[in-house]
Tab-separated table of C-alpha atoms and ligand atoms in Angstrom:
chain	number	residue	atom	x	y	z
A	21	MET	CA	77.809	21.842	123.683
A	22	LYS	CA	79.851	20.903	120.750
A	23	ALA	CA	78.774	17.183	119.902
A	24	LEU	CA	81.297	14.087	117.983
A	25	ILE	CA	79.302	11.619	116.278
A	26	LEU	CA	81.496	8.225	115.365
A	27	ALA	CA	80.803	7.260	111.944
A	28	GLY	CA	83.993	5.110	110.886
A	29	GLY	CA	82.938	1.931	112.028
A	30	VAL	CA	83.198	-1.187	108.768
A	31	GLY	CA	79.509	-3.106	109.492
A	32	THR	CA	79.455	-5.929	109.866
A	33	ARG	CA	76.891	-7.489	110.938
A	34	LEU	CA	74.353	-5.119	108.222
A	35	ARG	CA	76.405	-7.315	105.252
A	36	PRO	CA	76.111	-6.601	102.464
A	37	LEU	CA	73.457	-3.339	103.254
A	38	SER	CA	76.932	-1.890	104.131
A	39	CYS	CA	79.378	-2.350	101.679
A	40	THR	CA	78.705	0.083	99.729
A	41	ARG	CA	77.053	2.967	102.550
A	42	PRO	CA	78.371	3.643	106.222
A	43	LYS	CA	75.554	2.903	109.551
A	44	SER	CA	75.166	6.007	109.754
A	45	LEU	CA	73.415	6.921	106.396
A	46	PHE	CA	71.082	3.578	106.076
A	47	PRO	CA	67.454	5.196	105.713
A	48	ILE	CA	65.625	5.562	108.376
A	49	VAL	CA	61.948	5.615	106.865
A	50	ASN	CA	63.091	6.699	103.036
A	51	LYS	CA	65.171	9.141	105.912
A	52	PRO	CA	69.426	8.497	106.014
A	53	LEU	CA	69.510	7.827	109.563
A	54	LEU	CA	72.551	10.975	109.646
A	55	GLN	CA	69.864	13.484	109.140
A	56	TRP	CA	67.595	12.285	111.934
A	57	THR	CA	70.207	12.440	114.225
A	58	PHE	CA	70.985	16.823	113.191
A	59	GLU	CA	67.743	17.256	113.012
A	60	ARG	CA	67.632	16.526	117.028
A	61	LEU	CA	70.930	17.967	117.636
A	62	ALA	CA	69.152	21.180	115.462
A	63	LYS	CA	66.033	21.016	118.416
A	64	HIS	CA	68.321	20.683	121.641
A	65	GLY	CA	70.371	24.178	120.764
A	66	ILE	CA	73.718	22.224	118.894
A	67	SER	CA	75.373	24.254	116.188
A	68	ASP	CA	78.746	22.533	116.475
A	69	VAL	CA	78.957	19.098	114.495
A	70	ILE	CA	82.120	17.395	114.417
A	71	LEU	CA	82.178	14.006	112.473
A	72	ALA	CA	84.663	11.184	113.561
A	73	VAL	CA	84.990	9.115	109.931
A	74	ASN	CA	87.571	7.106	107.402
A	75	TYR	CA	87.952	7.890	104.433
A	76	GLN	CA	84.652	4.949	103.041
A	77	THR	CA	82.039	7.500	104.738
A	78	GLU	CA	83.443	10.672	104.456
A	79	ALA	CA	83.448	10.424	100.562
A	80	ALA	CA	79.398	8.643	101.028
A	81	ILE	CA	78.100	11.222	104.261
A	82	LYS	CA	79.528	14.281	101.395
A	83	GLN	CA	78.282	12.888	98.606
A	84	HIS	CA	74.618	12.818	100.165
A	85	ARG	CA	74.159	15.768	101.129
A	86	ILE	CA	71.864	15.325	103.542
A	87	PRO	CA	70.596	18.891	105.141
A	88	LYS	CA	72.953	19.595	108.296
A	89	TYR	CA	69.947	22.144	110.004
A	90	GLY	CA	72.326	24.723	109.925
A	91	ILE	CA	74.408	22.637	112.275
A	92	HIS	CA	78.195	23.778	111.203
A	93	THR	CA	79.721	20.686	111.103
A	94	THR	CA	83.382	19.429	110.478
A	95	TYR	CA	85.192	15.945	109.837
A	96	SER	CA	88.575	14.090	111.541
A	97	ARG	CA	89.359	11.313	110.216
A	98	ASP	CA	90.973	8.076	111.126
A	99	PRO	CA	94.405	7.578	109.536
A	100	LEU	CA	94.253	5.373	107.015
A	101	LYS	CA	94.535	0.829	108.157
A	102	LYS	CA	94.500	2.567	110.543
A	103	PRO	CA	90.832	3.020	113.282
A	104	LEU	CA	91.147	4.430	116.429
A	105	GLY	CA	87.700	2.525	117.820
A	106	THR	CA	85.174	3.521	119.279
A	107	GLY	CA	87.569	6.249	122.579
A	108	GLY	CA	91.048	6.992	120.202
A	109	PRO	CA	88.297	10.152	118.129
A	110	ILE	CA	87.748	11.995	120.919
A	111	LYS	CA	91.337	11.877	121.381
A	112	LYS	CA	91.906	12.750	117.717
A	113	THR	CA	89.582	16.547	118.554
A	114	GLU	CA	90.824	17.504	121.425
A	115	LYS	CA	92.375	21.016	119.696
A	116	GLN	CA	89.093	20.801	118.012
A	117	ILE	CA	86.406	20.065	120.957
A	118	GLY	CA	88.305	21.944	123.195
A	119	HIS	CA	89.005	21.953	127.428
A	120	SER	CA	86.218	24.019	128.198
A	121	GLU	CA	83.036	23.046	128.446
A	122	PRO	CA	81.925	18.805	127.970
A	123	PHE	CA	80.916	17.711	125.471
A	124	LEU	CA	77.709	15.156	123.868
A	125	VAL	CA	79.556	11.561	121.620
A	126	LEU	CA	76.570	10.164	120.527
A	127	ASN	CA	77.255	5.778	118.260
A	128	GLY	CA	76.466	6.733	114.824
A	129	ASP	CA	73.889	3.764	114.838
A	130	ILE	CA	72.076	5.198	116.987
A	131	PHE	CA	68.225	5.727	116.813
A	132	SER	CA	66.789	7.427	119.705
A	133	ASP	CA	65.332	10.194	121.513
A	134	VAL	CA	67.665	10.480	123.921
A	135	ASN	CA	67.539	14.338	125.734
A	136	TYR	CA	69.946	15.730	125.669
A	137	THR	CA	70.134	18.613	127.414
A	138	GLU	CA	68.469	16.460	131.362
A	139	LEU	CA	71.541	14.566	129.978
A	140	LEU	CA	73.774	17.261	130.330
A	141	LYS	CA	72.210	18.314	133.102
A	142	THR	CA	72.724	15.095	135.197
A	143	HIS	CA	76.365	15.382	133.955
A	144	ASN	CA	76.524	19.042	135.473
A	145	GLU	CA	74.877	18.038	138.650
A	146	LYS	CA	77.309	15.017	139.724
A	147	GLU	CA	80.453	16.581	138.166
A	148	ALA	CA	81.620	13.619	137.205
A	149	ILE	CA	84.466	13.320	133.766
A	150	ALA	CA	81.694	10.278	131.883
A	151	THR	CA	77.524	10.472	132.658
A	152	ILE	CA	76.421	7.694	130.054
A	153	ALA	CA	72.991	7.457	128.743
A	154	LEU	CA	71.414	3.653	129.852
A	155	HIS	CA	68.864	1.842	128.937
A	156	CYS	CA	66.860	-0.544	129.645
A	157	VAL	CA	66.953	-4.033	127.287
A	158	GLU	CA	65.203	-7.545	128.418
A	159	ASP	CA	68.731	-9.058	126.674
A	160	PRO	CA	72.082	-7.059	127.390
A	161	SER	CA	74.754	-9.115	127.272
A	162	ARG	CA	74.846	-8.390	123.205
A	163	TYR	CA	75.724	-4.010	125.223
A	164	GLY	CA	77.321	-2.138	127.853
A	165	VAL	CA	76.187	-3.016	130.719
A	166	ALA	CA	76.161	-0.868	133.431
A	167	GLU	CA	76.193	-1.433	137.275
A	168	LEU	CA	74.389	2.317	138.478
A	169	MET	CA	73.790	2.717	142.489
A	170	GLN	CA	71.242	4.744	144.158
A	171	ASN	CA	73.069	7.806	143.516
A	172	GLY	CA	73.703	7.826	139.737
A	173	ARG	CA	77.136	7.080	140.294
A	174	ILE	CA	77.853	3.635	137.698
A	175	SER	CA	80.019	1.617	139.645
A	176	ARG	CA	81.152	-1.096	137.401
A	177	PHE	CA	80.751	-1.278	133.994
A	178	ILE	CA	81.958	-4.426	131.886
A	179	GLU	CA	81.356	-4.563	128.554
A	180	LYS	CA	79.076	-7.649	126.575
A	181	PRO	CA	79.080	-9.944	129.567
A	182	PRO	CA	77.304	-13.553	129.074
A	183	ARG	CA	73.983	-13.278	129.438
A	184	GLU	CA	74.337	-15.712	133.091
A	185	SER	CA	76.507	-13.432	134.195
A	186	ALA	CA	74.906	-9.543	133.504
A	187	GLN	CA	74.267	-7.892	136.127
A	188	SER	CA	71.498	-5.695	135.132
A	189	ASN	CA	69.275	-4.850	132.382
A	190	LEU	CA	71.169	-0.984	132.364
A	191	ILE	CA	73.418	-0.676	128.516
A	192	ASN	CA	75.567	1.945	126.946
A	193	ALA	CA	72.742	3.792	124.801
A	194	GLY	CA	75.474	4.622	122.627
A	195	THR	CA	74.856	8.644	123.483
A	196	TYR	CA	76.584	10.360	126.790
A	197	VAL	CA	78.446	13.852	128.069
A	198	LEU	CA	82.355	13.767	128.377
A	199	SER	CA	84.626	16.611	130.346
A	200	PRO	CA	87.659	17.433	128.860
A	201	GLY	CA	89.666	15.153	131.946
A	202	ILE	CA	88.228	12.546	129.807
A	203	PHE	CA	91.340	13.370	127.588
A	204	GLU	CA	93.557	12.512	129.449
A	205	TYR	CA	92.533	8.588	130.053
A	206	ILE	CA	93.689	8.245	125.777
A	207	PRO	CA	96.708	7.677	124.313
A	208	LYS	CA	96.580	10.032	121.243
A	209	GLY	CA	96.928	8.113	117.669
A	210	GLN	CA	96.124	4.350	119.217
A	211	GLN	CA	93.156	1.853	118.424
A	212	VAL	CA	90.686	2.862	121.797
A	213	SER	CA	87.506	0.931	122.734
A	214	ILE	CA	85.409	3.597	125.066
A	215	GLU	CA	83.574	0.711	126.737
A	216	ARG	CA	86.465	-1.352	127.533
A	217	ASP	CA	90.086	0.287	127.909
A	218	VAL	CA	87.921	4.096	129.861
A	219	PHE	CA	84.808	3.193	131.254
A	220	PRO	CA	85.225	0.378	133.100
A	221	LYS	CA	88.628	2.078	135.221
A	222	LEU	CA	86.415	4.873	135.390
A	223	ALA	CA	84.128	3.257	136.645
A	224	GLU	CA	86.819	2.123	139.189
A	225	GLU	CA	87.792	5.832	139.824
A	226	LYS	CA	83.800	6.539	141.141
A	227	ALA	CA	83.161	8.883	137.566
A	228	LEU	CA	81.536	7.386	135.594
A	229	TYR	CA	77.578	8.644	136.358
A	230	GLY	CA	73.834	7.353	134.445
A	231	TYR	CA	71.322	9.132	132.950
A	232	VAL	CA	68.423	6.404	132.719
A	233	TYR	CA	66.616	6.827	130.047
A	234	GLY	CA	62.925	5.560	128.515
A	235	GLY	CA	61.964	6.453	125.986
A	236	LEU	CA	62.943	4.485	121.807
A	237	TRP	CA	66.203	3.520	121.441
A	238	ILE	CA	67.717	1.243	118.944
A	239	ASP	CA	70.847	-0.009	117.538
A	240	ILE	CA	70.738	-0.839	114.000
A	241	GLY	CA	73.096	-2.761	114.216
A	242	LYS	CA	72.207	-5.914	112.620
A	243	PRO	CA	69.631	-6.392	109.923
A	244	GLU	CA	66.306	-7.193	112.580
A	245	ASP	CA	66.982	-3.828	114.564
A	246	TYR	CA	66.403	-2.853	111.042
A	247	LEU	CA	63.847	-3.463	110.585
A	248	GLN	CA	62.716	-3.598	113.758
A	249	ILE	CA	62.608	0.056	114.280
A	250	ASN	CA	61.517	1.019	110.664
A	251	GLU	CA	58.512	-1.193	111.772
A	252	THR	CA	58.312	1.259	114.828
A	253	LEU	CA	58.290	4.501	113.153
A	254	LEU	CA	55.503	3.266	111.385
A	255	ASP	CA	53.599	2.727	114.113
A	256	SER	CA	54.627	5.935	115.616
A	257	PHE	CA	54.022	8.518	113.001
A	258	ALA	CA	51.256	8.649	109.955
A	259	TYR	CA	53.145	8.693	107.170
A	260	ARG	CA	50.708	9.865	103.788
A	261	GLN	CA	50.892	7.657	100.511
A	262	GLU	CA	50.726	10.009	97.020
A	263	ASN	CA	51.642	6.510	94.479
A	264	LYS	CA	50.076	5.453	91.421
A	265	THR	CA	48.371	2.109	92.465
A	266	GLY	CA	47.322	0.394	90.050
A	267	ARG	CA	44.273	-1.420	89.465
A	268	ASN	CA	42.487	-3.700	92.425
A	269	SER	CA	45.454	-3.466	94.264
A	270	VAL	CA	45.781	-3.007	97.973
A	271	VAL	CA	47.610	-1.510	100.781
A	272	ARG	CA	47.988	-2.359	103.988
A	273	GLU	CA	48.812	0.036	107.095
A	274	PRO	CA	50.961	0.477	107.948
A	275	VAL	CA	53.479	2.159	104.646
A	276	ALA	CA	55.383	4.395	103.624
A	277	PHE	CA	56.400	5.202	99.856
A	278	ASP	CA	58.472	7.264	98.945
A	279	THR	CA	57.912	9.790	95.925
A	280	GLY	CA	58.017	8.392	92.307
A	281	VAL	CA	56.665	4.635	93.665
A	282	SER	CA	55.129	2.585	91.641
A	283	ILE	CA	52.252	-0.159	92.045
A	284	GLY	CA	51.417	-2.724	89.371
A	285	GLU	CA	47.629	-3.879	89.120
A	286	LYS	CA	46.443	-5.917	91.869
A	287	SER	CA	48.792	-5.836	94.514
A	288	VAL	CA	49.328	-5.986	97.502
A	289	ILE	CA	51.850	-4.211	99.637
A	290	GLY	CA	51.661	-3.842	103.902
A	291	PRO	CA	51.781	-4.215	106.814
A	292	TYR	CA	54.833	-2.626	107.522
A	293	VAL	CA	56.324	-1.420	104.009
A	294	ILE	CA	59.038	0.647	102.602
A	295	LEU	CA	59.474	2.081	99.695
A	296	GLY	CA	62.187	3.769	98.287
A	297	ARG	CA	62.110	6.571	95.983
A	298	ASN	CA	60.781	5.590	92.940
A	299	VAL	CA	60.286	1.710	93.210
A	300	ALA	CA	58.553	0.362	91.299
A	301	VAL	CA	57.052	-2.867	91.993
A	302	GLY	CA	54.435	-4.418	88.708
A	303	ASN	CA	50.950	-6.777	88.874
A	304	ASN	CA	49.733	-9.553	91.145
A	305	VAL	CA	52.944	-8.731	93.608
A	306	HIS	CA	53.056	-9.448	97.394
A	307	ILE	CA	55.660	-7.541	99.564
A	308	GLN	CA	55.146	-6.886	103.951
A	309	HIS	CA	57.880	-6.888	106.266
A	310	SER	CA	59.888	-5.405	104.615
A	311	VAL	CA	62.404	-2.363	103.676
A	312	ILE	CA	62.831	-1.707	99.708
A	313	LEU	CA	65.122	1.127	98.652
A	314	PRO	CA	65.109	3.838	96.373
A	315	GLY	CA	65.304	2.860	92.481
A	316	THR	CA	64.741	-1.012	92.858
A	317	SER	CA	62.156	-3.049	90.438
A	318	ILE	CA	60.285	-5.559	91.507
A	319	SER	CA	58.120	-8.015	88.377
A	320	ASP	CA	54.955	-8.941	88.110
A	321	SER	CA	53.841	-12.542	90.141
A	322	SER	CA	57.078	-11.449	93.420
A	323	SER	CA	55.908	-12.869	96.798
A	324	ILE	CA	58.421	-10.617	99.276
A	325	ASP	CA	58.141	-10.901	102.652
A	326	GLY	CA	60.422	-9.544	105.925
A	327	ALA	CA	62.861	-9.188	103.505
A	328	ILE	CA	65.724	-5.700	103.015
A	329	LEU	CA	66.510	-4.923	99.339
A	330	GLY	CA	69.221	-2.806	98.333
A	331	ASP	CA	69.327	-0.255	95.639
A	332	SER	CA	68.381	-0.783	92.342
A	333	VAL	CA	68.534	-4.269	93.103
A	334	ILE	CA	66.010	-6.949	89.806
A	335	ILE	CA	64.194	-9.214	90.859
A	336	GLY	CA	62.841	-10.554	88.426
A	337	GLU	CA	58.931	-12.549	87.746
A	338	LYS	CA	57.396	-14.580	89.877
A	339	ALA	CA	60.575	-14.259	92.171
A	340	LYS	CA	59.661	-15.541	96.373
A	341	ILE	CA	62.255	-13.146	98.896
A	342	ALA	CA	61.630	-15.395	102.140
A	343	LYS	CA	62.181	-13.741	105.815
A	344	LYS	CA	65.355	-12.196	106.581
A	345	CYS	CA	66.917	-12.080	103.356
A	346	ILE	CA	69.536	-9.498	102.010
A	347	LEU	CA	70.138	-8.892	98.740
A	348	GLY	CA	72.401	-6.046	98.069
A	349	ASP	CA	72.544	-3.338	96.099
A	350	HIS	CA	72.356	-3.210	92.158
A	351	VAL	CA	71.548	-7.496	92.911
A	352	LYS	CA	69.609	-9.369	90.175
A	353	ILE	CA	67.197	-11.648	90.653
A	354	ARG	CA	66.211	-14.457	87.544
A	355	ASP	CA	62.658	-14.674	87.050
A	356	ASN	CA	61.385	-17.468	89.145
A	357	VAL	CA	64.180	-17.130	91.370
A	358	THR	CA	63.079	-18.493	94.769
A	359	LEU	CA	65.716	-17.651	98.050
A	360	ALA	CA	64.956	-19.708	101.883
A	361	GLU	CA	65.443	-17.690	104.821
A	362	GLY	CA	68.174	-15.835	106.199
A	363	VAL	CA	69.829	-15.512	102.542
A	364	SER	CA	72.687	-12.441	101.778
A	365	ILE	CA	73.523	-12.287	97.913
A	366	CYS	CA	76.576	-9.406	97.521
A	367	PRO	CA	76.244	-6.580	95.750
A	368	ALA	CA	75.617	-6.430	92.143
A	369	LYS	CA	75.880	-10.581	92.183
A	370	GLU	CA	73.156	-11.766	89.569
A	371	VAL	CA	71.096	-15.309	90.996
A	372	THR	CA	70.280	-16.928	88.891
A	373	GLU	CA	69.057	-20.521	90.683
A	374	SER	CA	66.520	-20.450	93.518
A	375	VAL	CA	69.320	-20.872	96.765
A	376	PHE	CA	67.583	-23.010	98.939
A	377	THR	CA	69.998	-23.505	102.507
A	378	ARG	CA	70.809	-20.254	104.425
A	379	GLY	CA	74.220	-18.453	103.845
A	380	ASN	CA	75.870	-15.826	101.643
A	381	ILE	CA	75.557	-15.736	98.059
A	382	CYS	CA	78.865	-13.541	96.920
B	407	GTP	P1	80.789	-3.998	113.448
B	407	GTP	O1	81.207	-3.994	112.919
B	407	GTP	O2	78.619	-4.713	112.760
B	407	GTP	O3	80.439	-4.541	114.841
B	407	GTP	O4	80.262	-1.909	113.658
B	407	GTP	P2	81.346	-1.097	113.655
B	407	GTP	O5	82.405	-0.943	113.288
B	407	GTP	O6	80.073	0.443	112.984
B	407	GTP	O7	81.494	-1.079	115.630
B	407	GTP	P3	80.140	-0.556	116.621
B	407	GTP	O8	78.317	-0.920	116.145
B	407	GTP	O9	80.774	-0.992	118.093
B	407	GTP	O10	80.667	1.451	117.280
B	407	GTP	C1	79.382	2.007	117.454
B	407	GTP	C2	79.979	3.495	116.648
B	407	GTP	O11	81.360	4.103	116.378
B	407	GTP	C3	79.566	3.136	115.058
B	407	GTP	O12	78.725	4.541	115.134
B	407	GTP	C4	80.258	3.039	114.889
B	407	GTP	O13	80.509	3.706	112.954
B	407	GTP	C5	82.236	4.036	115.598
B	407	GTP	N1	82.958	3.035	115.937
B	407	GTP	C6	83.822	2.008	114.956
B	407	GTP	N2	84.314	2.013	115.141
B	407	GTP	C7	85.154	2.676	114.563
B	407	GTP	C8	86.318	3.313	114.230
B	407	GTP	O14	87.359	3.117	114.209
B	407	GTP	N3	86.779	4.920	113.892
B	407	GTP	C9	85.762	5.933	113.746
B	407	GTP	N4	85.306	6.691	113.735
B	407	GTP	N5	84.021	4.849	114.508
B	407	GTP	C10	84.149	4.204	115.069
């Protein structure tokens, strides 16, 4: 089975971190999301992957040189200044995919352990045009909601319904198997939303099926979800730390440190802290519930709680970074600066004074 990974979105909701990297390259416990996906695809015997990208995401992914576990990878690029949405890229790859067998489509911003082999099996049993992996969530209003019948057919598919009108808690897990018949439902060269323009129609025509899946699943589309998947994985695996920790410093598990991390004296790191490659932490620093990307340095007596810090950020002495703060790559925070809850700072910005109200600083 061939797989198509949709990886050409803009990732508005993950700004400012997505200004400088596509969502598929966000590190999840210090490993790019796309690498996790390739690992899983290889495990299920998938040897051919097409990445549906735009100019920027293609360049970023190629530059990253992530391991592909023997999977043959090609790129299909959306036209410049004309994103094709979640459906258009499928039509664009019609020739590459061919008409001989069903194929897998994955949203590139999903972390999950959906069993692709089982999904395909369900698809083949039903002779469907599309079979969607469905996941049960508490609030389905942010997703595509499926009404599933006993025989596994989806009778109705509604994208992002208001919470009170959602008829089910089963949502599109961003993973589906499609039969070549799908190409007839997508016009060529157009921006198409598979969730809004195609799935509802297939449901009406009784050609849409569901595969309910109860394992690990998270869409990293929003900062809180991104932090959540990192925490969930810290809970699931035991990460061994080999780093330079100064005298009287305390590491509270679970944490994950990449290579080259250094921690000064009397610092308290954890629980739920991920430090990327070469992150340097000074003395008397407190960090908890946060993800810190590679190359960032945090000076003495600073504290960080529930934040995401981009690549090569510099935090001055005695700075305080509160919950839900997001700092873009190369941001500089001067000594004694406090950032209140929910402050986002655009890449490369220098912040010289405290910010006491939530919002974006660009
Ligand atoms: P937001 O702007 O935060 O909504 O993110 P997004 O633009 O990535 O949209 P969404 O989360 O709905 O996208 C789902 C998946 O489809 C993601 O993996 C995107 O990378 C991908 N995607 C979305 N739009 C396009 C597009 O126009 N072209 C391509 N090739 N992929 C897309």
